[in-house]
Amino acid sequence: MEAKAQLRYARMSPMKARRVVDLIRGKSTGEALNTLRHAPQAASEPVLKLVESAIANARVKAEQAGERFDERELVVATAFVDEGPTMKRFQPRAQGRAFQIKKRTSHVTVVVADAKK
């Protein structure tokens, strides 16, 4: 049983989000949730909600298929961050110049699966 959850257009840079996602890849879901709850990075909160959503999706898929579900047997099979669209803004600088600010977005994907497979 495999379940997926996606977070699209998250207002965090992909590089910062990847630091958090790299912490949980391959871990059991309980361990991943515990790691994310105590991680100091700001990106850990949206990723925590995403992992919880993937677990809930797995529960729903198991109920629909009539299979037994145990959250402790799930593992974060794959987790990756793709770059979303970048919003470009301008900040005024000295002597009439303009400085470009790039507000980056991310698409985060988490897949949880049974540990046996």
mmCIF file of C-alpha atoms in Angstrom:
data_model
loop_
_atom_site.group_PDB
_atom_site.id
_atom_site.type_symbol
_atom_site.label_atom_id
_atom_site.label_comp_id
_atom_site.label_asym_id
_atom_site.label_seq_id
_atom_site.Cartn_x
_atom_site.Cartn_y
_atom_site.Cartn_z
ATOM 1 C CA MET A 1 0.000 0.000 0.000
ATOM 2 C CA GLU A 2 1.387 3.341 -1.062
ATOM 3 C CA ALA A 3 -0.047 6.790 -0.433
ATOM 4 C CA LYS A 4 1.070 10.194 -1.653
ATOM 5 C CA ALA A 5 0.581 13.777 -0.523
ATOM 6 C CA GLN A 6 1.686 16.939 -2.297
ATOM 7 C CA LEU A 7 2.188 20.511 -1.194
ATOM 8 C CA ARG A 8 2.301 22.898 -4.120
ATOM 9 C CA TYR A 9 3.320 26.562 -4.308
ATOM 10 C CA ALA A 10 4.708 26.575 -0.759
ATOM 11 C CA ARG A 11 6.313 29.910 0.035
ATOM 12 C CA MET A 12 9.724 28.555 0.975
ATOM 13 C CA SER A 13 12.847 28.219 -1.061
ATOM 14 C CA PRO A 14 13.470 24.714 -2.431
ATOM 15 C CA MET A 15 16.982 24.624 -0.994
ATOM 16 C CA LYS A 16 15.705 25.252 2.548
ATOM 17 C CA ALA A 17 12.855 22.771 2.116
ATOM 18 C CA ARG A 18 15.260 20.078 0.885
ATOM 19 C CA ARG A 19 17.268 20.366 4.119
ATOM 20 C CA VAL A 20 14.168 19.341 6.064
ATOM 21 C CA VAL A 21 12.986 16.658 3.639
ATOM 22 C CA ASP A 22 16.418 15.020 3.666
ATOM 23 C CA LEU A 23 16.023 14.462 7.429
ATOM 24 C CA ILE A 24 12.974 12.199 7.037
ATOM 25 C CA ARG A 25 13.601 10.238 3.843
ATOM 26 C CA GLY A 26 13.650 6.499 4.539
ATOM 27 C CA LYS A 27 12.559 6.798 8.177
ATOM 28 C CA SER A 28 9.463 5.272 9.736
ATOM 29 C CA THR A 29 6.540 7.682 9.899
ATOM 30 C CA GLY A 30 6.582 7.876 13.693
ATOM 31 C CA GLU A 31 10.266 8.736 13.699
ATOM 32 C CA ALA A 32 9.786 11.232 10.854
ATOM 33 C CA LEU A 33 6.951 13.019 12.688
ATOM 34 C CA ASN A 34 9.029 13.197 15.860
ATOM 35 C CA THR A 35 12.011 14.577 13.938
ATOM 36 C CA LEU A 36 9.898 17.231 12.235
ATOM 37 C CA ARG A 37 8.223 18.322 15.485
ATOM 38 C CA HIS A 38 11.631 19.095 17.006
ATOM 39 C CA ALA A 39 13.405 20.482 13.925
ATOM 40 C CA PRO A 40 14.235 24.203 14.273
ATOM 41 C CA GLN A 41 13.729 25.011 10.579
ATOM 42 C CA ALA A 42 10.618 26.947 9.559
ATOM 43 C CA ALA A 43 10.002 24.525 6.673
ATOM 44 C CA SER A 44 9.485 21.648 9.109
ATOM 45 C CA GLU A 45 5.908 22.701 9.993
ATOM 46 C CA PRO A 46 4.451 22.452 6.463
ATOM 47 C CA VAL A 47 6.377 19.223 5.829
ATOM 48 C CA LEU A 48 5.018 17.810 9.125
ATOM 49 C CA LYS A 49 1.459 18.525 7.975
ATOM 50 C CA LEU A 50 2.266 16.930 4.628
ATOM 51 C CA VAL A 51 3.526 13.694 6.220
ATOM 52 C CA GLU A 52 0.411 13.577 8.428
ATOM 53 C CA SER A 53 -1.710 14.032 5.299
ATOM 54 C CA ALA A 54 0.113 11.182 3.530
ATOM 55 C CA ILE A 55 -0.551 8.926 6.545
ATOM 56 C CA ALA A 56 -4.241 9.876 6.465
ATOM 57 C CA ASN A 57 -4.346 9.150 2.715
ATOM 58 C CA ALA A 58 -2.845 5.707 3.395
ATOM 59 C CA ARG A 59 -5.508 5.059 6.048
ATOM 60 C CA VAL A 60 -8.297 5.958 3.602
ATOM 61 C CA LYS A 61 -6.803 3.776 0.839
ATOM 62 C CA ALA A 62 -6.526 0.837 3.230
ATOM 63 C CA GLU A 63 -10.153 1.237 4.354
ATOM 64 C CA GLN A 64 -11.369 1.393 0.760
ATOM 65 C CA ALA A 65 -9.399 -1.729 -0.132
ATOM 66 C CA GLY A 66 -10.554 -3.505 3.027
ATOM 67 C CA GLU A 67 -6.999 -4.066 4.221
ATOM 68 C CA ARG A 68 -5.553 -3.933 7.718
ATOM 69 C CA PHE A 69 -3.912 -0.583 8.558
ATOM 70 C CA ASP A 70 -1.127 0.022 11.059
ATOM 71 C CA GLU A 71 0.480 3.449 11.056
ATOM 72 C CA ARG A 72 3.622 2.113 12.756
ATOM 73 C CA GLU A 73 4.432 -0.063 9.718
ATOM 74 C CA LEU A 74 4.568 2.890 7.308
ATOM 75 C CA VAL A 75 7.859 4.311 6.041
ATOM 76 C CA VAL A 76 8.590 7.536 4.156
ATOM 77 C CA ALA A 77 9.438 5.785 0.885
ATOM 78 C CA THR A 78 10.203 8.870 -1.189
ATOM 79 C CA ALA A 79 10.247 12.553 -0.400
ATOM 80 C CA PHE A 80 11.444 15.253 -2.735
ATOM 81 C CA VAL A 81 11.197 18.985 -3.381
ATOM 82 C CA ASP A 82 10.808 20.546 -6.814
ATOM 83 C CA GLU A 83 11.119 24.215 -7.626
ATOM 84 C CA GLY A 84 7.891 26.102 -8.206
ATOM 85 C CA PRO A 85 7.413 29.416 -9.974
ATOM 86 C CA THR A 86 9.478 32.350 -8.748
ATOM 87 C CA MET A 87 7.776 35.665 -8.021
ATOM 88 C CA LYS A 88 9.952 38.602 -8.990
ATOM 89 C CA ARG A 89 9.685 41.792 -6.957
ATOM 90 C CA PHE A 90 11.699 45.008 -6.932
ATOM 91 C CA GLN A 91 13.072 46.921 -3.979
ATOM 92 C CA PRO A 92 14.148 50.545 -4.341
ATOM 93 C CA ARG A 93 17.831 51.212 -3.753
ATOM 94 C CA ALA A 94 20.049 54.268 -3.567
ATOM 95 C CA GLN A 95 20.296 56.780 -6.449
ATOM 96 C CA GLY A 96 17.127 55.605 -8.176
ATOM 97 C CA ARG A 97 18.245 52.046 -8.753
ATOM 98 C CA ALA A 98 16.092 48.968 -8.304
ATOM 99 C CA PHE A 99 17.140 45.677 -6.753
ATOM 100 C CA GLN A 100 15.392 42.459 -7.775
ATOM 101 C CA ILE A 101 14.046 40.157 -5.066
ATOM 102 C CA LYS A 102 13.205 36.578 -6.025
ATOM 103 C CA LYS A 103 10.481 35.024 -3.869
ATOM 104 C CA ARG A 104 10.863 31.317 -4.514
ATOM 105 C CA THR A 105 8.203 28.643 -4.163
ATOM 106 C CA SER A 106 8.403 24.876 -3.764
ATOM 107 C CA HIS A 107 6.433 21.779 -4.669
ATOM 108 C CA VAL A 108 6.954 19.141 -1.950
ATOM 109 C CA THR A 109 5.941 15.496 -2.472
ATOM 110 C CA VAL A 110 5.912 12.763 0.180
ATOM 111 C CA VAL A 111 5.115 9.084 -0.484
ATOM 112 C CA VAL A 112 4.576 6.659 2.396
ATOM 113 C CA ALA A 113 4.543 2.898 1.905
ATOM 114 C CA ASP A 114 4.588 -0.332 3.902
ATOM 115 C CA ALA A 115 7.973 -1.142 5.391
ATOM 116 C CA LYS A 116 7.838 -4.708 4.083
ATOM 117 C CA LYS A 117 7.986 -3.689 0.442
#
